[in-house]
Coordinates of C-alpha atoms in Angstrom, one line a residue:
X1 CA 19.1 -11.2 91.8
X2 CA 20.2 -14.7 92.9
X3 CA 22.3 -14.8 96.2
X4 CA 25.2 -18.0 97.2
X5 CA 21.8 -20.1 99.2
X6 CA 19.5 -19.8 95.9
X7 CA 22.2 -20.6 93.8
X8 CA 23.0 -23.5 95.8
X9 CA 19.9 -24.8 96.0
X10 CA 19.4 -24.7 91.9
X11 CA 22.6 -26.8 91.4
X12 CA 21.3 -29.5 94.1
X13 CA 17.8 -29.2 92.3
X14 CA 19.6 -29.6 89.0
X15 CA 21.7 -32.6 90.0
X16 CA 18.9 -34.2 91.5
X17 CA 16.6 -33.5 88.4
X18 CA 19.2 -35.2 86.0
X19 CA 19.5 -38.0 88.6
X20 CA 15.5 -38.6 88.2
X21 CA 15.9 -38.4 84.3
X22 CA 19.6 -39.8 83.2
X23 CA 17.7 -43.4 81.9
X24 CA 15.4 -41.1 79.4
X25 CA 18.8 -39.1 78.9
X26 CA 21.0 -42.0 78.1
X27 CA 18.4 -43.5 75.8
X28 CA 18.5 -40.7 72.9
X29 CA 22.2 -42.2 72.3
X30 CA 22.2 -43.2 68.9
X31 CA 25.4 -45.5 69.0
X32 CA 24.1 -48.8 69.2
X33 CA 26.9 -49.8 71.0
X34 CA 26.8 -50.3 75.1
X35 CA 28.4 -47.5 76.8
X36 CA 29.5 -44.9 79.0
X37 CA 25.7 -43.5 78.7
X38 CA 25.3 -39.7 78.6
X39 CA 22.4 -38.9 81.0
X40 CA 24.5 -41.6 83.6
X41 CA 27.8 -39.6 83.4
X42 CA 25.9 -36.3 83.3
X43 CA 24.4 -37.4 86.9
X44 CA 27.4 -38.0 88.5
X45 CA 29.3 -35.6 87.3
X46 CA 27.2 -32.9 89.1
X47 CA 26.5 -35.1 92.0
X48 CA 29.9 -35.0 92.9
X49 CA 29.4 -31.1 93.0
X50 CA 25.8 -31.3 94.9
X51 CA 27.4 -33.2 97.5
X52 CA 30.6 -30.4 98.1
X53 CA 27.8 -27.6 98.1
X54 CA 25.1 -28.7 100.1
X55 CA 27.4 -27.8 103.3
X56 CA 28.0 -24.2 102.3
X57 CA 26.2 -21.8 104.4
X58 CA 25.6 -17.7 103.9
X59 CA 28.2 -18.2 101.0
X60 CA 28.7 -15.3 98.3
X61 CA 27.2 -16.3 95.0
X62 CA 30.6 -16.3 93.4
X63 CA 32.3 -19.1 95.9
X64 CA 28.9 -21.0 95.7
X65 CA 29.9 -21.6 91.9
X66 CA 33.6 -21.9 92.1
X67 CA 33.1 -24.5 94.9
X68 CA 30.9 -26.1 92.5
X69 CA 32.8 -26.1 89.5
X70 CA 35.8 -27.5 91.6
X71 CA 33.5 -30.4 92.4
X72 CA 32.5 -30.6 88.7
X73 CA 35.8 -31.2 87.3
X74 CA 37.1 -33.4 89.5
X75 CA 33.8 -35.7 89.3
X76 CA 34.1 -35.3 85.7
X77 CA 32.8 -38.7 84.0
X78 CA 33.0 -39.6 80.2
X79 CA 33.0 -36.5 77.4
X80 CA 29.4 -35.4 78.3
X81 CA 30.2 -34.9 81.6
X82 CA 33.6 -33.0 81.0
X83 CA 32.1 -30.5 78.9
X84 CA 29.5 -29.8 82.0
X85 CA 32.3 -29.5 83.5
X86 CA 33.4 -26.9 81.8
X87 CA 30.5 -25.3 81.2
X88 CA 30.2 -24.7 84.9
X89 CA 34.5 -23.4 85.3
X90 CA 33.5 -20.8 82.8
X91 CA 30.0 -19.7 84.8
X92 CA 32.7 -19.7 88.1
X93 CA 34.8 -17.5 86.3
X94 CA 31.8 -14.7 85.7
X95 CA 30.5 -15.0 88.6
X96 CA 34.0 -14.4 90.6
X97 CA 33.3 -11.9 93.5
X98 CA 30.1 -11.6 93.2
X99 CA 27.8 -12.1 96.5
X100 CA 24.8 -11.6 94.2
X101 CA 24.1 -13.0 90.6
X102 CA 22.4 -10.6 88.3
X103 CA 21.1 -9.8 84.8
X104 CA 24.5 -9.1 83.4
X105 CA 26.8 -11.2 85.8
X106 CA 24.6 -14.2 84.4
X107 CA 24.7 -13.8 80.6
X108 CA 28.3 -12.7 81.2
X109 CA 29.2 -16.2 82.9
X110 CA 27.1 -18.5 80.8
X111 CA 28.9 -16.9 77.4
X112 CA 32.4 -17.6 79.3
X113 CA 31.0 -21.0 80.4
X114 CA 30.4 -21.6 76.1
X115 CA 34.0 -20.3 75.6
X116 CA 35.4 -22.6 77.8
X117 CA 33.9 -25.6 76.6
X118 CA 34.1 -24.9 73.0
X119 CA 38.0 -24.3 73.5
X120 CA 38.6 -27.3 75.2
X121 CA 37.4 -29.8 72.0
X122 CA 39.5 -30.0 69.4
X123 CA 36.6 -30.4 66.6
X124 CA 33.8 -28.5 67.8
X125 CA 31.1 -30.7 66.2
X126 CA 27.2 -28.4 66.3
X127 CA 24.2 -29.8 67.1
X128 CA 25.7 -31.2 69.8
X129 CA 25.7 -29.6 73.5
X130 CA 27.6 -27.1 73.0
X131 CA 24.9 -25.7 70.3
X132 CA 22.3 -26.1 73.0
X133 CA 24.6 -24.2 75.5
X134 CA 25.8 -21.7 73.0
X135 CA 22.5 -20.7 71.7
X136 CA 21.3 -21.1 75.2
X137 CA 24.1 -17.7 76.0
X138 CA 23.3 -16.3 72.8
X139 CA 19.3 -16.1 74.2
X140 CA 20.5 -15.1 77.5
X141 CA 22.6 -11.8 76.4
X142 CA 19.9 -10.9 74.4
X143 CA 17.8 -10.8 77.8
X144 CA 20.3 -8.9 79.2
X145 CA 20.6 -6.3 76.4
X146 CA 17.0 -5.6 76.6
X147 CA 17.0 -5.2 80.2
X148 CA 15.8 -7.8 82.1
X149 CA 16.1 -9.1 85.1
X150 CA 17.8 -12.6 86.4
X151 CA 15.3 -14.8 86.3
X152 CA 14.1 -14.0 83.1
X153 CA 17.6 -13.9 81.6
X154 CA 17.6 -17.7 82.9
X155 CA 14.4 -18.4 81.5
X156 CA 15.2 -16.9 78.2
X157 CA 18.5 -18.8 78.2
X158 CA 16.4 -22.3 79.1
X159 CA 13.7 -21.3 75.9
X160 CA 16.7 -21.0 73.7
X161 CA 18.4 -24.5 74.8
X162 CA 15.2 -26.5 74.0
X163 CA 15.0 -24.6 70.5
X164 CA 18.2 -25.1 69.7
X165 CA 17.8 -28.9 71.1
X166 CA 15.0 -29.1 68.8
X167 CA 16.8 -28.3 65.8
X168 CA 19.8 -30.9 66.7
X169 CA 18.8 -33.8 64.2
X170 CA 18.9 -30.9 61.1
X171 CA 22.8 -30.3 62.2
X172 CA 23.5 -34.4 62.6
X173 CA 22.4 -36.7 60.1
X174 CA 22.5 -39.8 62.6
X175 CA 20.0 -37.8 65.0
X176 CA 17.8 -37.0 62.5
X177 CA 17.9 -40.8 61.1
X178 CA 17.3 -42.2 64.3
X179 CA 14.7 -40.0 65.0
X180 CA 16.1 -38.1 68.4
X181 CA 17.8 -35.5 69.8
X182 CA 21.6 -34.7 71.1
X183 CA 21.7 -36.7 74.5
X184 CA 23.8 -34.1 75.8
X185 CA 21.8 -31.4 75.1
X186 CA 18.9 -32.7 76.6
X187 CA 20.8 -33.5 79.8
X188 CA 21.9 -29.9 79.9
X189 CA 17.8 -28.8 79.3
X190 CA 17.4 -31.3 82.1
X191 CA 19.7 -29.7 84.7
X192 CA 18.8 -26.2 83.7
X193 CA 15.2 -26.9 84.2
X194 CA 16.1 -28.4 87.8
X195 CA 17.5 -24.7 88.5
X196 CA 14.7 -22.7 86.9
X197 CA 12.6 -25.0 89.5
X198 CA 14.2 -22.8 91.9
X199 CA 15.4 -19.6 90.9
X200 CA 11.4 -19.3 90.0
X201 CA 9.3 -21.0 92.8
X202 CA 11.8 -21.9 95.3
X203 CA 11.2 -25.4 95.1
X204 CA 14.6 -28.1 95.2
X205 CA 13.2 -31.0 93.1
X206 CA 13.3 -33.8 95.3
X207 CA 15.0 -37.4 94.0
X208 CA 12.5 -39.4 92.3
X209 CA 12.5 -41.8 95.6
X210 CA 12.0 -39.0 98.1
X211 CA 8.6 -38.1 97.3
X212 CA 7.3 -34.9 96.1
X213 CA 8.9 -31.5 95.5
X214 CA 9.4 -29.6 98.5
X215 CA 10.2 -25.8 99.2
X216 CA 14.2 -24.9 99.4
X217 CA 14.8 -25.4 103.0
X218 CA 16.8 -23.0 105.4
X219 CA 20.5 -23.3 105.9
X220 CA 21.6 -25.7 108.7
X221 CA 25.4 -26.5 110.5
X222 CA 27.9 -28.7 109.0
X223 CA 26.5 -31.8 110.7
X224 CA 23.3 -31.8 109.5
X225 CA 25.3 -32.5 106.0
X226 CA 26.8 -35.4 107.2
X227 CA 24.7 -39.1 106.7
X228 CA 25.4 -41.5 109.1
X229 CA 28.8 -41.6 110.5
X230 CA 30.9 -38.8 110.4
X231 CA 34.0 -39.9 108.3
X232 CA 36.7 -37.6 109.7
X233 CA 35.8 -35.6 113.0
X234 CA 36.8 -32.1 112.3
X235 CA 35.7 -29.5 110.5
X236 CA 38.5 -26.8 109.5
X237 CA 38.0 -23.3 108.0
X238 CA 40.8 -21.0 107.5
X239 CA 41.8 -17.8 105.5
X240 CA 45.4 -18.0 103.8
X241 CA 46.5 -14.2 103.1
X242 CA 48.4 -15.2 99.9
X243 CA 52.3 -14.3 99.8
X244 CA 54.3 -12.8 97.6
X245 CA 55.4 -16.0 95.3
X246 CA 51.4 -16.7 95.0
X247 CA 51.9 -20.5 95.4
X248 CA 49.3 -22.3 93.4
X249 CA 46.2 -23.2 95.2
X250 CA 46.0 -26.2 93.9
X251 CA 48.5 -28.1 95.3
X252 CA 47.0 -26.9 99.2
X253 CA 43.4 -28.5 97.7
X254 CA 45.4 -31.5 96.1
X255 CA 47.1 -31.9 99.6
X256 CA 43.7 -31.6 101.9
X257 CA 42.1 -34.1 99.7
X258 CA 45.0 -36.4 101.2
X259 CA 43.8 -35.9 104.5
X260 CA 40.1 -35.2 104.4
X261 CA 36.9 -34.7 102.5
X262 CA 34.4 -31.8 101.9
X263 CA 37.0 -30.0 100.3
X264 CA 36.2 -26.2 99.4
X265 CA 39.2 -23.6 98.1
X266 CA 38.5 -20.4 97.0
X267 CA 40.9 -18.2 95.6
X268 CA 41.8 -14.6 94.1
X269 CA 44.9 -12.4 94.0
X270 CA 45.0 -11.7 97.9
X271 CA 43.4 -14.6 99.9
X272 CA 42.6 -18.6 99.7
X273 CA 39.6 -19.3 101.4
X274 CA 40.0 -23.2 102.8
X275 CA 37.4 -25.5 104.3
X276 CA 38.2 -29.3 104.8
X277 CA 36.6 -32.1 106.9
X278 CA 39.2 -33.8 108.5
X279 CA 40.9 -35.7 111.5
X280 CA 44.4 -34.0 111.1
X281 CA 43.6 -30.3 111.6
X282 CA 47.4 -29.5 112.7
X283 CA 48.7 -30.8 109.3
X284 CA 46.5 -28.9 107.6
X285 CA 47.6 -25.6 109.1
X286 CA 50.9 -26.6 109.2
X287 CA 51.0 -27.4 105.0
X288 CA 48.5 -24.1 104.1
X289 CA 51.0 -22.1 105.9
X290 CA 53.9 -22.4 103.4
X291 CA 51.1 -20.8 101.6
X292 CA 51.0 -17.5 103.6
X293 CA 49.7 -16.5 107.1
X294 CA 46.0 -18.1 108.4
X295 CA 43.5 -15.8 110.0
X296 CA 40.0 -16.5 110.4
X297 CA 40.5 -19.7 111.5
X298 CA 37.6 -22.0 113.3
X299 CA 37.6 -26.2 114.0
X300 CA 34.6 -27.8 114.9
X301 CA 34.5 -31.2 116.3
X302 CA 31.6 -32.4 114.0
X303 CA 31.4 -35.3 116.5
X304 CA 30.0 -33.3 119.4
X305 CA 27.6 -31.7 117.6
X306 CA 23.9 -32.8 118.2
X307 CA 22.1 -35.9 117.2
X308 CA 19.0 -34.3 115.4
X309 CA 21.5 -32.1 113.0
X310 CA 23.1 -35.5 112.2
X311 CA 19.6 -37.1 111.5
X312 CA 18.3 -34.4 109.3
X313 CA 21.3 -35.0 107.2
X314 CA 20.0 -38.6 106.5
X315 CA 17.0 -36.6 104.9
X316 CA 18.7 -34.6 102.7
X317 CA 17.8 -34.6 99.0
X318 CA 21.5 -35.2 98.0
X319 CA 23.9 -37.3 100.0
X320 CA 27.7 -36.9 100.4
X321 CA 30.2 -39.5 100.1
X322 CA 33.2 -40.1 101.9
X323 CA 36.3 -40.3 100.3
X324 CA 39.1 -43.1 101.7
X325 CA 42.5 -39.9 102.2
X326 CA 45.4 -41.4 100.6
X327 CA 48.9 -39.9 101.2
X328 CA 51.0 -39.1 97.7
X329 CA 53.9 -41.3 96.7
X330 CA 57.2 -40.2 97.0
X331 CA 58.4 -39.3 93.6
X332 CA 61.2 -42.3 93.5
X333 CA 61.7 -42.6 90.1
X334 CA 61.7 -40.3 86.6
X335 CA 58.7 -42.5 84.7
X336 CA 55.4 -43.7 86.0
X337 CA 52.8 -45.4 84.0
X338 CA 48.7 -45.0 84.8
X339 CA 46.4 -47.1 82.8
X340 CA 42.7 -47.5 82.8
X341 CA 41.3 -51.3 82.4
X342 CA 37.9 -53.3 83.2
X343 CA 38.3 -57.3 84.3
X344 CA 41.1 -58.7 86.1
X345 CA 43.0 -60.3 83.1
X346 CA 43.2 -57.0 81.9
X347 CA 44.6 -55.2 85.0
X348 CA 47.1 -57.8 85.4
X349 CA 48.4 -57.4 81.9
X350 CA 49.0 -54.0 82.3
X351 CA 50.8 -54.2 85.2
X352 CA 53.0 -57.0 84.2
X353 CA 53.8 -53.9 81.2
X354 CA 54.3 -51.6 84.1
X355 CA 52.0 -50.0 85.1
X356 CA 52.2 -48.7 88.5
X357 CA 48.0 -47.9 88.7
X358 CA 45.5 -49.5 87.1
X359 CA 42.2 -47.5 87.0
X360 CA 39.2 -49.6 87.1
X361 CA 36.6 -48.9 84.0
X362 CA 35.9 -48.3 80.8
X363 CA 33.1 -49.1 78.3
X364 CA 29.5 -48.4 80.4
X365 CA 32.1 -47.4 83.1
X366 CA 34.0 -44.1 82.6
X367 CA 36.2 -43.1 85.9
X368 CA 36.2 -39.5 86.9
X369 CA 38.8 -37.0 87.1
X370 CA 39.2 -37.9 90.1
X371 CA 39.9 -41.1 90.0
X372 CA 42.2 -40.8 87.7
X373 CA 44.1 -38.1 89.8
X374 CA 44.5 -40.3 92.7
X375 CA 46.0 -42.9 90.6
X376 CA 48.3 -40.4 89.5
X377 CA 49.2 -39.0 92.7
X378 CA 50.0 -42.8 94.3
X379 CA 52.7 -43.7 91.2
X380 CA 55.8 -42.8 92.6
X381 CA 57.2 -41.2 89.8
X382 CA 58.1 -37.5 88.6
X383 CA 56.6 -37.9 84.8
X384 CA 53.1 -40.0 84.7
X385 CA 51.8 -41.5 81.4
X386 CA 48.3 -42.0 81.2
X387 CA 47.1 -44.0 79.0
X388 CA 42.7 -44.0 79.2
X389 CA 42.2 -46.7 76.6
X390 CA 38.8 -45.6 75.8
X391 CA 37.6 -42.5 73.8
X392 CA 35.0 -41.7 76.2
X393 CA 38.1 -41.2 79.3
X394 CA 40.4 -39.5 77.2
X395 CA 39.1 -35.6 78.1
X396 CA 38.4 -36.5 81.6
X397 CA 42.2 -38.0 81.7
X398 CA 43.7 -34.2 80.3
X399 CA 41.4 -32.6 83.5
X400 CA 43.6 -34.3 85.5
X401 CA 47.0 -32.8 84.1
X402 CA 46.9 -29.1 85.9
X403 CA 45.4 -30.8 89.3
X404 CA 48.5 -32.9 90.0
X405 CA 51.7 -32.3 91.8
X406 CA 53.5 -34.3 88.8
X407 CA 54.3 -33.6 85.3
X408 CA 51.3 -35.6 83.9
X409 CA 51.1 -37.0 79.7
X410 CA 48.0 -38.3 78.7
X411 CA 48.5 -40.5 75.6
X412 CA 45.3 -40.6 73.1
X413 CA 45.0 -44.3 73.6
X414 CA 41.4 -44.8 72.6
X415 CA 41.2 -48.6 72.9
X416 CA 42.8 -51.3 75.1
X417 CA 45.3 -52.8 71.9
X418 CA 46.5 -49.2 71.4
X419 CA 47.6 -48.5 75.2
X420 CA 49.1 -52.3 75.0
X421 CA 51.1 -51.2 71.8
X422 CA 52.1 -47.6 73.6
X423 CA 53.7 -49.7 76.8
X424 CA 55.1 -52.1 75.0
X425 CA 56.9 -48.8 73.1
X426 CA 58.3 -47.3 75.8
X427 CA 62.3 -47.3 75.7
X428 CA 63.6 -46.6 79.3
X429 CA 67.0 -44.7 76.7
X430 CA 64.8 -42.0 75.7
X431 CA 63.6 -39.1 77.4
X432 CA 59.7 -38.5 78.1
X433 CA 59.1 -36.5 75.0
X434 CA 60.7 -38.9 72.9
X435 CA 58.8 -41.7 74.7
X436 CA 55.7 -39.6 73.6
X437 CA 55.6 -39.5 70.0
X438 CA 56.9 -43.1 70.2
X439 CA 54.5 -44.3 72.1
X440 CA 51.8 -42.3 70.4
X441 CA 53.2 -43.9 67.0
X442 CA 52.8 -47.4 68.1
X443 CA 49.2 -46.7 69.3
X444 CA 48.2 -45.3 66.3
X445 CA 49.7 -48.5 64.4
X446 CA 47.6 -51.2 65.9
X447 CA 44.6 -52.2 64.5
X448 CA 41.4 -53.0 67.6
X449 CA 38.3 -54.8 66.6
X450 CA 35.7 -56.1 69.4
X451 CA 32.9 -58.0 69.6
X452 CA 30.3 -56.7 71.6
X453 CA 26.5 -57.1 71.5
X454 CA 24.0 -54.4 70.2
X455 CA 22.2 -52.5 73.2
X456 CA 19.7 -51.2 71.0
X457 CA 17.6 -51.5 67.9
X458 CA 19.7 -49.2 65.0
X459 CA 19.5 -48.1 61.6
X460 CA 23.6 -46.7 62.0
X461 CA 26.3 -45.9 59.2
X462 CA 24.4 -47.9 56.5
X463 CA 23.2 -51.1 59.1
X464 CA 20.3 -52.4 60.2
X465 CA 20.8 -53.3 63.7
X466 CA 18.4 -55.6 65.9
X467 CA 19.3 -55.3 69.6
X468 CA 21.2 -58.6 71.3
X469 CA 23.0 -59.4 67.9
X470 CA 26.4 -59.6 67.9
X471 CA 27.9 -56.3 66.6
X472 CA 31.8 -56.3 64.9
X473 CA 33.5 -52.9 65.6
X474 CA 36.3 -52.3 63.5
X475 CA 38.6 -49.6 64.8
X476 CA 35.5 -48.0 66.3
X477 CA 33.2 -47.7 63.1
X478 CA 30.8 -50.8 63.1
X479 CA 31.5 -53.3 60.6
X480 CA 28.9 -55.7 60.6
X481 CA 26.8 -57.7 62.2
X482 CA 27.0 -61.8 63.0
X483 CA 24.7 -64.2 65.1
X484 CA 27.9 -67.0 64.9
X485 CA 31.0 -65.8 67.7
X486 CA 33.6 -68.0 65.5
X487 CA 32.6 -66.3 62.7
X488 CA 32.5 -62.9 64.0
X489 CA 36.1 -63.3 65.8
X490 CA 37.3 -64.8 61.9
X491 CA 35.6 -62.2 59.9
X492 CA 36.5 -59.3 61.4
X493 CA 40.2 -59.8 62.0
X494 CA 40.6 -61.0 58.7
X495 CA 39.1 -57.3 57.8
X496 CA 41.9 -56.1 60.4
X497 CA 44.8 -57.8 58.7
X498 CA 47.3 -56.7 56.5
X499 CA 50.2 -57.9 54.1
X500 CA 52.7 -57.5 56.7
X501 CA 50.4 -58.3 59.7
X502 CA 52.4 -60.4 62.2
X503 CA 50.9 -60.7 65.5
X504 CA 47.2 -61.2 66.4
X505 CA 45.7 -60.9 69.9
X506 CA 42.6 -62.5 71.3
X507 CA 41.9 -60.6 74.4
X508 CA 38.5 -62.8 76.0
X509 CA 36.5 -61.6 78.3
X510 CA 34.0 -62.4 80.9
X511 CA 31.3 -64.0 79.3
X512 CA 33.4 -65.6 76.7
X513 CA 34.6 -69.5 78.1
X514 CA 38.3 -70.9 77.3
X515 CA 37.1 -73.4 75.4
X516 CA 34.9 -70.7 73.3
X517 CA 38.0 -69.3 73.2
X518 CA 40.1 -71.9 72.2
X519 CA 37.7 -72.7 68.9
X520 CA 37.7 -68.8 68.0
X521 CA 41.7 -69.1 68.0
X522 CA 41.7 -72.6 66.5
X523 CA 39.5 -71.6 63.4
X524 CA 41.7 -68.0 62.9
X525 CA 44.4 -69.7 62.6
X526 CA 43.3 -72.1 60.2
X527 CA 42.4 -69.4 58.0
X528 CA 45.8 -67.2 58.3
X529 CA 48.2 -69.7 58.0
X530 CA 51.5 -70.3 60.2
X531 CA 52.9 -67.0 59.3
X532 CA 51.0 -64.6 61.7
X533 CA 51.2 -65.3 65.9
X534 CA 48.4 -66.2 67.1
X535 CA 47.5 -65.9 70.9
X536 CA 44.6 -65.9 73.3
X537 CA 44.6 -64.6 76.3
X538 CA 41.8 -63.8 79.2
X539 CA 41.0 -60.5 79.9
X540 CA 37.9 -60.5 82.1
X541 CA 36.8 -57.8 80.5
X542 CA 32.8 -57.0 80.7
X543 CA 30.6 -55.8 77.3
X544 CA 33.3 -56.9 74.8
X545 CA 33.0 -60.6 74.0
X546 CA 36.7 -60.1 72.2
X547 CA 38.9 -57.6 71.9
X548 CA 41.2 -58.1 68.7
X549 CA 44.6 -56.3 68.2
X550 CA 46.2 -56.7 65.4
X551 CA 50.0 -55.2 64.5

């Protein structure tokens, strides 16, 4: 059986052995397209959870994974890294109670890990991760059945990943024209070998700039997880006997985040189990006990604590970060809007639309959950639209939802013209649902093409691709590809326009100059005629050379 340390110790060994390995990872994507790579989104998802865990001590098994899969969602980056996400709130949901992990209690959590995931995509597509992690709980109740113990019912669970990563390019076409396998699944095989490297020698694999391998080291006190400065000087622990209204834990986590870091909450049907690093101890007590009565509780002044502990920590395989505490807005107002946007043309646009946050990111740069949340939480308003603009943010946007004190609706905006079409839409007369399905509408009713350049050699969707042309996307599918930007930007918005076509929008960014600009605009409209608006605007933006909308 595995206890709360050696399960610890296989999640750090996994993050760290994903972190070695996310360039090979995010090199099997097929999509020729720079982005939000797989194996890089992967990483930090579970980093953000290797960084919570690494200062639990003597924990039981079960709040070793829930404190993990807390982490894991809220660090949650791009769809890859969502679904591990998921993948590890289903193993937290086996493994609830338990102070030890064995043959049964692991099969058991990685089938409800599967379950979880699979419900949470709306098109289940196979030979994707979710066959490797299906197939991988398929192998592992088979274990079980037959008797056998832990670690071989994780080592039969790992055998049936890589088969069932093997046989990825029969399920996809594109992987098996490329000539590769599912990039998620092979970051999952990554992450599960990390573990195997210590449920079965007892070795942490070390980050690829530490050196080698070394055995899984003894526990050690909450400083010695701490690098450098100590960010807030108090460490809180508390029990919360739960009372009768069972208040939702979430909103005591979502509140301790506001004031601190490290957080940790546990939960079941009687008691919330709270650990927080911060310098407002007092408020903390004073919110959790709305909650119920505290017992059990202990602060440390992390800050007194000796020097050695605090150097050791400098050492560790996986480093914490610090999070800036942030206090929620007051809820001022009925609608709030959130948008995600890269390049500062961008940003301003959307706030001059009304947006109250603007998340930095998108294409090669997916936020997390979490940052997301926090913009969410500092727009003063009781109903918050959120509007990802990017297919990659949209599940990592609806993680967000059950996690905030407000009545969050994420609109399926997948590229920057649709979330500019779904603000523009919004009538203050009408209520949020309304607003909903009209915004929704006018997202769907904008056509996007970009320019970007092609990150890879390709042979995708019928084209022959030669890495650093310019590549036309045309509402997401590639189009074609062009050596000329004039020509490109003509080309494919001529592709985008219809009969009744009206307005076109040349959204420039970073690389592109305003005179480059200025000559893509000048030759479009040349070739359209006086009857469709033609504007140019700067963006900023980074990968897309232009970003076309056309309504």
């Amino acid at each position: 059986m595995f206890n709360g340390n050696t399960l610890r110790d296989a999640i750090l060994s996994g993050a760290n052995n994903i972190a070695n390995n996310r360039q090979k990872v995010d090199e099997l994507n097929v999509f020729p397209v720079p982005d939000g790579d797989t194996g890089t989104n992967m990483s930090m998802t579970i980093g953000n959870a290797a960084r919570e865990i690494t200062r639990l001590q003597d924990e039981p098994a079960g709040n070793v994974a829930d404190a993990a899969a807390a982490a894991l969602l809220r660090g949650a980056r791009g769809n890859s890294g969502v679904i591990l996400s998921l993948l590890f709130r289903g193993i937290a949901k086996g493994l609830k109670g338990c102070e030890e992990v064995d043959a049964a209690h692991l099969a058991d959590a990685l089938q409800l890990g599967v379950e979880a995931a699979y419900k949470a995509v709306m098109k289940p597509t196979e030979g994707t991760i979710l066959t490797v992690a299906r197939v991988a709980a398929e192998s592992a109740r088979r274990a079980a059945d037959e008797g056998k113990d832990a670690l071989e019912v994780f080592t039969d669970a790992l055998a049936g990943a890589r088969q069932a990563l093997a046989e990825t390019p029969e399920m996809l076409p594109v992987l098996k024209k490329a000539g590769v396998v599912d990039a998620g699944g092979q970051g999952l095989i990554v992450i599960f070998e990390g573990m195997l490297s210590v449920f079965k020698d007892n070795i942490i694999i070390a980050p690829a700039d530490e050196g080698p391998a070394a055995p899984a080291a003894p526990s050690r006190s909450a400083a010695a997880e701490y690098e450098g400065e100590i960010t807030f000087t108090y460490c809180t622990e508390f029990i919360v006997k739960r009372g009768k209204d069972k208040k939702d834990p979430l909103r005591l986590r979502a509140f301790l985040e506001t004031i601190g870091d490290c957080v940790v909450v546990v939960d079941d049907e009687e008691i919330i189990k709270v650990h927080v690093h911060t310098d407002h101890p007092g408020k903390a007590i004073e919110y959790a006990l709305d909650f119920g009565p505290l017992t059990n509780l202990k602060i440390d002044n992390m800050r007194d604590q000796h020097e050695r502990a605090r150097h050791e920590a400098a050492e560790s395989p996986v480093r914490p970060m610090g999070k800036e505490p942030y206090q929620p807005a007051p809820m001022e107002k009925p609608v709030g809007f959130v948008s995600v946007a890269a390049g500062e043309g961008l940003q301003t646009l959307f706030q001059d639309l009304g947006a109250d946050q603007v998340v930095s990111g998108g294409q090669t740069m997916n936020p997390s959950t979490e940052d997301i949340l926090r913009a969410v939480e500092l727009t003063p308003a009781e109903t918050v639209f959120v509007l990802p603009n990017n297919k990659n943010i949209i599940m990592a946007a609806e993680q967000a939802v059950p996690l905030s004190s407000r009545k969050v609706i994420v609109l399926q905006t997948r590229t920057i013209p649709m979330g500019i079409s779904a603000m523009l839409a919004y009538d203050p007369d009408l209520d949020t649902e309304e607003n909903a399905i009209a915004m929704d509408k006018a997202a769907k009713n904008v056509g996007t093409g970009q320019i970007t350049y092609a990150a890879r050699d390709s042979n995708y969707d019928g084209h022959k691709i030669k890495q650093g042309e310019l590549l036309a996307l045309e509402n997401g599918k590639v189009a074609f590809t062009e050596e000329n930007l004039t020509k490109a930007v003509v080309r494919l918005t001529k592709s985008l326009t219809k009969r009744d076509s009206a307005f076109i929008t040349l959204i420039y960014g970073e690389d592109v100059t305003d005179e480059q600009a200025e000559e893509a605009r000048a030759a479009l409209e040349s070739k359209m005629g006086k009857d469709v608006e033609i504007t140019a605007i700067s963006g900023g933006q980074p990968v897309y050379y232009f970003i076309i909308s056309v309504e």
